Coordinates of C-alpha atoms and ligand atoms in Angstrom, one line a residue:
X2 CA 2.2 -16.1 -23.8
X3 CA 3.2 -13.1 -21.4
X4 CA 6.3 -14.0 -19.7
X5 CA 6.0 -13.7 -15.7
X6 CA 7.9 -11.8 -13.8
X7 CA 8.0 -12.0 -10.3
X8 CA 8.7 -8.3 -8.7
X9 CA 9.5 -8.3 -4.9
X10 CA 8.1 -5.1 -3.1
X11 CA 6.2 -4.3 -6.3
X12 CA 3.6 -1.8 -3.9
X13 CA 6.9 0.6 -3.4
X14 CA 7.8 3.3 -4.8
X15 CA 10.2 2.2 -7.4
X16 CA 8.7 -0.9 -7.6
X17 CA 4.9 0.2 -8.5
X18 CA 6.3 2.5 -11.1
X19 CA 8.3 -0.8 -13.0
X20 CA 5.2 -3.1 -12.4
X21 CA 3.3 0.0 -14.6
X22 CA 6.0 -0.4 -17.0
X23 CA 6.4 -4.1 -17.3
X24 CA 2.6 -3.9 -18.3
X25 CA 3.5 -1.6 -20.7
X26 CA 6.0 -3.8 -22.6
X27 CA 3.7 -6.9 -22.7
X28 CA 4.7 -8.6 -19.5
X29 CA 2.9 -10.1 -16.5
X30 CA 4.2 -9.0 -13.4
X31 CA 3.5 -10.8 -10.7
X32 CA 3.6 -8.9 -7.2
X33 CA 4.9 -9.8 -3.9
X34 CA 5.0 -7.5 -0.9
X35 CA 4.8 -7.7 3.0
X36 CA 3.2 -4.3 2.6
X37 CA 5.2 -3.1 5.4
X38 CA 5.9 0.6 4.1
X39 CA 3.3 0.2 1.7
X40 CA -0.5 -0.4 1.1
X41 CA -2.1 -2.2 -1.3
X42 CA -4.2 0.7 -2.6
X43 CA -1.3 1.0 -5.3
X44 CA -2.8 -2.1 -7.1
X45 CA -5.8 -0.1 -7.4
X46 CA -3.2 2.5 -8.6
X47 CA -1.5 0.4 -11.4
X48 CA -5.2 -0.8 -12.5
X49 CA -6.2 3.0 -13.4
X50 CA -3.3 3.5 -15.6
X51 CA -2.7 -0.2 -17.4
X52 CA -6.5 -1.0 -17.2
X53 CA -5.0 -4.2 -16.0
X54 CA -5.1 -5.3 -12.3
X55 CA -1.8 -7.2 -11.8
X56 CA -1.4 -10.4 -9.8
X57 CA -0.8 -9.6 -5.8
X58 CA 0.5 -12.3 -3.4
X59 CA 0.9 -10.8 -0.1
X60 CA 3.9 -12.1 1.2
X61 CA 7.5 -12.0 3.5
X62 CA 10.4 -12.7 0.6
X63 CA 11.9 -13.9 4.3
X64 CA 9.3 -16.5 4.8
X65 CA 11.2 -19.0 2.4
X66 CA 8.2 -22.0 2.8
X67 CA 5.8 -19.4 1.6
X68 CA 8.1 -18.1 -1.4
X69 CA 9.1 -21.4 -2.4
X70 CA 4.9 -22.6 -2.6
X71 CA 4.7 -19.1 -5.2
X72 CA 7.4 -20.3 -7.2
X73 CA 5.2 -23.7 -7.8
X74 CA 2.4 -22.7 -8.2
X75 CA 3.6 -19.8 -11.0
X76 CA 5.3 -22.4 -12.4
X77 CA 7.3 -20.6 -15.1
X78 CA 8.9 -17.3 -13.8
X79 CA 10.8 -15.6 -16.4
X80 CA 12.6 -13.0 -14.0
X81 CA 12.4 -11.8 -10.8
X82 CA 12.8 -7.8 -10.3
X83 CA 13.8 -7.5 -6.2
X84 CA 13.3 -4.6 -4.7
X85 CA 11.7 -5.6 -1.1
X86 CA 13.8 -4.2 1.3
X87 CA 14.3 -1.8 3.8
X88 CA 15.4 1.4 2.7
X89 CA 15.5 4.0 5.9
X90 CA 19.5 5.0 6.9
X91 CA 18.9 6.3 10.4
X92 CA 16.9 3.4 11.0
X93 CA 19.2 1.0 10.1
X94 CA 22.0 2.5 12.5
X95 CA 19.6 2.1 15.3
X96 CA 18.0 -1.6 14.1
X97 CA 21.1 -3.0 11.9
X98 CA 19.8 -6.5 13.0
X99 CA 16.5 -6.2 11.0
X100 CA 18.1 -4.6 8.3
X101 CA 20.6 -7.5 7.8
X102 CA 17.9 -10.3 8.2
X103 CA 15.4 -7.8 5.6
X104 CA 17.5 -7.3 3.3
X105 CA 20.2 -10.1 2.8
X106 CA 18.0 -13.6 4.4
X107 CA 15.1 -12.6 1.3
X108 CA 17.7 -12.2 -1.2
X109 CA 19.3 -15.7 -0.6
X110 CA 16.2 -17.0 -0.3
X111 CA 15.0 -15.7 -3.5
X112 CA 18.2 -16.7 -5.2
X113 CA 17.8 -20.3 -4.0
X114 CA 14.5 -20.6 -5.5
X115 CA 15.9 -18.9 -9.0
X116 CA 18.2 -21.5 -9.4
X117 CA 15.9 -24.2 -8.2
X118 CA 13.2 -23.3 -10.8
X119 CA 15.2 -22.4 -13.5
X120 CA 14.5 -18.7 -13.2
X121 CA 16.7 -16.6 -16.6
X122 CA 17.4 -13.3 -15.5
X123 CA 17.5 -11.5 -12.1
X124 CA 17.5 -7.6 -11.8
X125 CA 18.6 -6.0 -7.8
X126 CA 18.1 -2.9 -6.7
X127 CA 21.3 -1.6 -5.8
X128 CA 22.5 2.5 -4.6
X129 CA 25.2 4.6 -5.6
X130 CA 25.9 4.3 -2.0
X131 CA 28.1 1.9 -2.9
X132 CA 30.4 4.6 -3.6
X133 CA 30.6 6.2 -1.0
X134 CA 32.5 9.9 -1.6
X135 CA 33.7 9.1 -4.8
X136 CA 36.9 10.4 -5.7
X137 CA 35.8 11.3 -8.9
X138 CA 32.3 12.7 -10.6
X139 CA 30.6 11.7 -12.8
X140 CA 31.0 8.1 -11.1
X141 CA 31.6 5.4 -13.4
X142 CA 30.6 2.1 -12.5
X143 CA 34.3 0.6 -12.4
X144 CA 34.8 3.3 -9.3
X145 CA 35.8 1.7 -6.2
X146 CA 33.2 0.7 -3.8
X147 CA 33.8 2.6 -0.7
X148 CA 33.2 1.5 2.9
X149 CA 29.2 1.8 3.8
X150 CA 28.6 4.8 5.8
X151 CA 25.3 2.9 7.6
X152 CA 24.1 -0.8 8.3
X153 CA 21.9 0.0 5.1
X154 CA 24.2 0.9 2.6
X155 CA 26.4 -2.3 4.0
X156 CA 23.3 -4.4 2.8
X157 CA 23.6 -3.0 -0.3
X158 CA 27.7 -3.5 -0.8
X159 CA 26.7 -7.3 0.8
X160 CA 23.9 -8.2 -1.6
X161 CA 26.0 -7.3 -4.7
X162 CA 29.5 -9.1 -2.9
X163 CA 26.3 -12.4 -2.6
X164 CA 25.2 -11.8 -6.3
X165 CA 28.9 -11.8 -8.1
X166 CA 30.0 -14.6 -6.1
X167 CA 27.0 -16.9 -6.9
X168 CA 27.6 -15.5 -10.5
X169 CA 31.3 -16.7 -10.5
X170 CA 30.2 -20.1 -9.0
X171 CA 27.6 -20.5 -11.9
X172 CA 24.4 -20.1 -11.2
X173 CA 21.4 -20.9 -13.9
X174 CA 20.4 -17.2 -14.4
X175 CA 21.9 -13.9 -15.2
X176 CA 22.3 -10.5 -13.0
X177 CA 22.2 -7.2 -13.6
X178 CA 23.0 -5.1 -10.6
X179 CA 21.1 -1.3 -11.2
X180 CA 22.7 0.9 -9.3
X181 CA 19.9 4.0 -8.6
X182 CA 21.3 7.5 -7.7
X183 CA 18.4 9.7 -6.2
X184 CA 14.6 8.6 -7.0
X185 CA 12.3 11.2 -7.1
X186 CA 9.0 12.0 -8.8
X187 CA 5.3 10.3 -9.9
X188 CA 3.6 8.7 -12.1
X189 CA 2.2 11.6 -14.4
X190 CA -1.1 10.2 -13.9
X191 CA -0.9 10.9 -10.2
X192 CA -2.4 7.4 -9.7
X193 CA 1.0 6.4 -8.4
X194 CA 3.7 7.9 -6.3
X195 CA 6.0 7.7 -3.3
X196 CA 4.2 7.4 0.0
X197 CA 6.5 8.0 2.9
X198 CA 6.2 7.0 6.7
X199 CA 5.6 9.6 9.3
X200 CA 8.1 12.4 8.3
X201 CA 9.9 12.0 5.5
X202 CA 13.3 11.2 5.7
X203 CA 14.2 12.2 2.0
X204 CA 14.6 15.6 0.6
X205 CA 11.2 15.6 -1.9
X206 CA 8.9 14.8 0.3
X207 CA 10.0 16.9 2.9
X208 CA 10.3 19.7 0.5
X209 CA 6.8 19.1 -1.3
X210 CA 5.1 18.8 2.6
X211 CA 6.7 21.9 3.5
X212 CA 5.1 24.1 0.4
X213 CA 2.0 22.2 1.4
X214 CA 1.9 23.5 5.0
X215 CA 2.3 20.4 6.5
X216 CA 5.8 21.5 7.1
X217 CA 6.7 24.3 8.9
X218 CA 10.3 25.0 7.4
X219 CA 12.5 22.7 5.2
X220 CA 15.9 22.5 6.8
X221 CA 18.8 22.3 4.4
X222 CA 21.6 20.2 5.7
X223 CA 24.8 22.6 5.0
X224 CA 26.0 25.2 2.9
X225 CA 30.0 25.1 3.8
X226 CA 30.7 22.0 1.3
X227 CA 32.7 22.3 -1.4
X228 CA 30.6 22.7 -3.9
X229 CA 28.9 26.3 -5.9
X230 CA 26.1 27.2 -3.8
X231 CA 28.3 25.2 -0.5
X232 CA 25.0 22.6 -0.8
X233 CA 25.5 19.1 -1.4
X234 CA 25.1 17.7 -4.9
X235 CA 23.2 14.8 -6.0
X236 CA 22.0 13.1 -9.0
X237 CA 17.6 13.4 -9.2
X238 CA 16.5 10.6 -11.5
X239 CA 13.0 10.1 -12.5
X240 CA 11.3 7.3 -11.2
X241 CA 9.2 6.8 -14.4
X242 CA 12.7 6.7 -16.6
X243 CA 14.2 4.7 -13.5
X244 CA 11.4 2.1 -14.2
X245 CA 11.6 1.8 -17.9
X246 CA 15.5 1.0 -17.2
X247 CA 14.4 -2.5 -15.2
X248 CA 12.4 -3.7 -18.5
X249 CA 15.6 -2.3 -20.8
X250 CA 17.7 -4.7 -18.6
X251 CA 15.3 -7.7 -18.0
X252 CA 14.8 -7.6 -22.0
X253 CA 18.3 -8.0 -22.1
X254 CA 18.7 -11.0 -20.6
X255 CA 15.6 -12.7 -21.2
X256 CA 17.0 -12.3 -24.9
X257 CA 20.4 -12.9 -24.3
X258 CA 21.6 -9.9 -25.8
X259 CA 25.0 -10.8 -24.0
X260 CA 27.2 -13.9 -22.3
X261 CA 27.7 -11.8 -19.6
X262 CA 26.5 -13.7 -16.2
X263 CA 26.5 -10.4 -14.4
X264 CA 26.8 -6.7 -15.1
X265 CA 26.2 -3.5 -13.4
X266 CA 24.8 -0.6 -14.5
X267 CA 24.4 3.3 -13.0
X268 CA 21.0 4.8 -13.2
X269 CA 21.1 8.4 -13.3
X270 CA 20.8 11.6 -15.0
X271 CA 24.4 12.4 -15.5
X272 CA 23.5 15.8 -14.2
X273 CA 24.4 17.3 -10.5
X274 CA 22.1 19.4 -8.9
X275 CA 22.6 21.0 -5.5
X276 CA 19.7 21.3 -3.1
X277 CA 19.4 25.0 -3.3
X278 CA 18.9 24.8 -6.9
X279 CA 16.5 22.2 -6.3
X280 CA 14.8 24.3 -4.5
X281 CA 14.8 26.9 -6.8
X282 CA 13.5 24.7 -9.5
X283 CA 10.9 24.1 -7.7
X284 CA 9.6 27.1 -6.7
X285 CA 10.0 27.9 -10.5
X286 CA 7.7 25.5 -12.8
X287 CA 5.1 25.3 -9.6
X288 CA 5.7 28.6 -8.5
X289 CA 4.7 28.0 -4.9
X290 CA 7.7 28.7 -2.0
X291 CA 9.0 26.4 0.2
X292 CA 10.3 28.1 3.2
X293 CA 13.7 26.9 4.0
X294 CA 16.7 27.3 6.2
X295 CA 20.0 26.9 6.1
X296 CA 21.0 24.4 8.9
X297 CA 24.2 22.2 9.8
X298 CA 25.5 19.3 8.1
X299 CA 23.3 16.0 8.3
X300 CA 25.9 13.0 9.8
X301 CA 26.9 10.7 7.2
X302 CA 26.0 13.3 3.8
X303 CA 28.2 12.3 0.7
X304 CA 29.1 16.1 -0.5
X305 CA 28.8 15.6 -4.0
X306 CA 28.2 12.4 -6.3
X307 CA 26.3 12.0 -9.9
X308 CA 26.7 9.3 -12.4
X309 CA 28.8 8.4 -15.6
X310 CA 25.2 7.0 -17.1
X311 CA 26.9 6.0 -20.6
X312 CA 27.1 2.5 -19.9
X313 CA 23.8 2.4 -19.8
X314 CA 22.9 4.8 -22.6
X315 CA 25.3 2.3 -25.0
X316 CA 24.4 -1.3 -23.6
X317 CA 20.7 -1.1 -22.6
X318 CA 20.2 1.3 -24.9
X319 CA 18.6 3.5 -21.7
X320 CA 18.6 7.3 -21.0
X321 CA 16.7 9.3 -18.6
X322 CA 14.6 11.6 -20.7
X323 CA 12.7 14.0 -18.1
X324 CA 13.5 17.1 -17.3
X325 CA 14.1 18.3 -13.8
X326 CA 11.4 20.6 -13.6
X327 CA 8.8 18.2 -15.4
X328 CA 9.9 15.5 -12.8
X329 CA 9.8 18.2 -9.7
X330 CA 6.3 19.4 -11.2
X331 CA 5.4 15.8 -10.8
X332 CA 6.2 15.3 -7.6
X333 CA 3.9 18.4 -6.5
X334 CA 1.2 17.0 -8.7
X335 CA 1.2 13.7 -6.6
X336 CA 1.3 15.5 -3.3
X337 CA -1.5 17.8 -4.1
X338 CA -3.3 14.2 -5.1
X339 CA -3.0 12.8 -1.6
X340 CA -4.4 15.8 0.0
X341 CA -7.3 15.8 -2.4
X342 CA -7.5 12.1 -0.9
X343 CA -7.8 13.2 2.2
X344 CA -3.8 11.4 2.7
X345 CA -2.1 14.0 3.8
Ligands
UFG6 N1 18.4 17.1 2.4 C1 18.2 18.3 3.1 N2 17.1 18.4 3.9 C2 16.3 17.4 4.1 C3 16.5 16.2 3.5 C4 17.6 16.1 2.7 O1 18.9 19.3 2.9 O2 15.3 17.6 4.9 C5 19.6 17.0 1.5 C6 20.6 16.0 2.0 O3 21.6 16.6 2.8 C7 21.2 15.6 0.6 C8 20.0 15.7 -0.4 O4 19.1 16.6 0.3 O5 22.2 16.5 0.2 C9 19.4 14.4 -0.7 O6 19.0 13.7 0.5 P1 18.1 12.5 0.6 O7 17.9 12.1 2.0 O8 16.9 12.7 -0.2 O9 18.9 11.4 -0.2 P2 20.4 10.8 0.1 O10 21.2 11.2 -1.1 O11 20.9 11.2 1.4 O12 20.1 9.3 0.1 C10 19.5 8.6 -0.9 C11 18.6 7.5 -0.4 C12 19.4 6.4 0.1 C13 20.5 6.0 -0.8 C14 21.3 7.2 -1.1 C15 22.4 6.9 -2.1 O13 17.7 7.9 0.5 O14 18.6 5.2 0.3 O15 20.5 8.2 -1.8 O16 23.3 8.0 -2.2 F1 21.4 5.1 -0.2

């Protein structure tokens, strides 16, 4: 029999991507979402490329009643994959309230009913935000965590502090803690992909909008930093490898390919890329421009920070495998899919 895994915010962007792959591997997600940055079209999404519609419970991971009746009726939940949260940093400075009650009161909730139901393994979506401007690069997961730079990135630091200590107490199931460095990319399909708010917030979708038209100019924040070009370096991981890494880590405890009650892991490519080569790239495999300026710093940028990724290369027995331009070529793909959709 499939084993069930419960995957909070599974109509996301990271989270639709790893319900694809869970299929893949021969499990049977089971969905739960508020939908409240994301529509349920995806399912039709995940259908088209599994040829299997996955199980869809609209539903608040806040709403603890409403959880607790899913856990009963499923019955037998293998794992739970949570990603439901709120993700926006500006937003979070302005609303830290919501942000705290989002993101911390579903994950006790959900790790109540884990224990309660004798749930094995429990995978969180954690950031590299946790470390802040780290003193060295690449950033190993033994790095100090730094203080958060935004009510967000504190949920983030909080959620792991709630995980290890429930781990130290002894709970019934184990933790890994994946700690993601920048997202980006589709599904190659083009039947799933990220679907932002209003204007986007993150550097791919404002750059892909922009060498659609939608955007005028893409604004790069700084080129003064310490760095080659003087842009800010990050760490673009694929969101297809990035999904493959939850089943890599579920598997691993479902089997109990280790003792350890909780471990952390950095998800990454191991490569640094500045935004101006980024760009560049870009322009390069799709060979379209994307008008850009040079503008001041954005508040609150880390200047430069990729990840150590051998741990899991070694333990999971994980690497990212696409290339920058494949995943940036992606990423066009998808966007010239929701105009043809009429989505943007
Ligand atoms: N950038 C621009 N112009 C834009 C948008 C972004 O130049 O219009 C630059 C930023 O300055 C940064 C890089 O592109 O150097 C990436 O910025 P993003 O906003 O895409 O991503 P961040 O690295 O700032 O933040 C992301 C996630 C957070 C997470 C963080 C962890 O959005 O949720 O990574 O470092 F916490």
């Amino acid at each position: 029999m499939k084993k069930k895994i419960l995957v909070t915010g599974g109509t996301g962007f990271i989270g639709s991507h790893t319900v694809v792959e869970l299929q893949n591997a021969g499990f049977e997600p089971i969905i739960v979402d508020n939908l409240s940055n994301s529509s349920a079209d995806v399912i039709d999404g995940i259908e088209k490329i599994t040829g299997v519609r996955p199980k869809f419970v609209e539903l608040d991971c806040n709403d603890m009643p409403a959880l607790r009746a899913l856990f009963l009726e499923e019955g037998n939940i293998a794992g739970v994959i949570h990603f439901a949260a709120s993700k926006a940093v500006g937003e979070s400075v302005e609303k830290p309230m919501l942000y705290y009650r989002n993101n911390l009161v579903s994950l006790l909730n959900i790790m109540d009913l884990m224990n309660e139901f004798g749930t094995k393994g429990f995978v969180f979506s954690s950031s590299c935000t946790v470390y802040g401007e780290p003193d060295v690069n690449p950033v190993t997961e033994s790095a100090p965590v730094k203080p958060a730079l935004s009510p967000y990135g504190n949920t983030k630091q909080i959620a792991e502090e709630i995980i290890r200590d429930a781990s130290v107490a002894g709970v019934g199931y184990k933790s890994i803690l994946l700690r993601y460095f920048n997202p980006i990319g589709a599904h190659p399909t083009t039947f799933i992909g990220e679907l932002p708010n209003g204007v986007p917030q993150n550097l791919i979708p404002y750059l892909t909008q922009t060498a659609m038209g939608i955007r005028k100019e893409l604004s790069v924040f700084g080129d003064d930093y310490n760095t080659p070009d003087g842009s800010c370096i990050r760490d673009y991981i694929n969101v297809v490898d990035l999904a493959k890494a939850h089943v890599k880590a579920l598997d691993r405890m479902l089997k109990d390919e280790s003792d350890v009650a909780l471990e952390v892991f950095n998800l990454g490519t191991g490569r640094g890329v500045s935004v101006l080569e980024l760009i560049n790239t870009f322009e390069q495999v799709t060979g379209v421009k994307v008008p850009h300026k040079i503008v001041g710093r954005r508040a609150g940028d880390i200047e430069k920070v990729w990840g150590s990724v051998e741990k899991a290369n070694e333990v999971l027995g994980w690497k990212a495998v696409e290339t920058l331009g494949d995943t940036l070529k992606s990423a066009w793909e998808w966007q010239l899919k929701l105009r043809e959709k009429g989505l943007m």
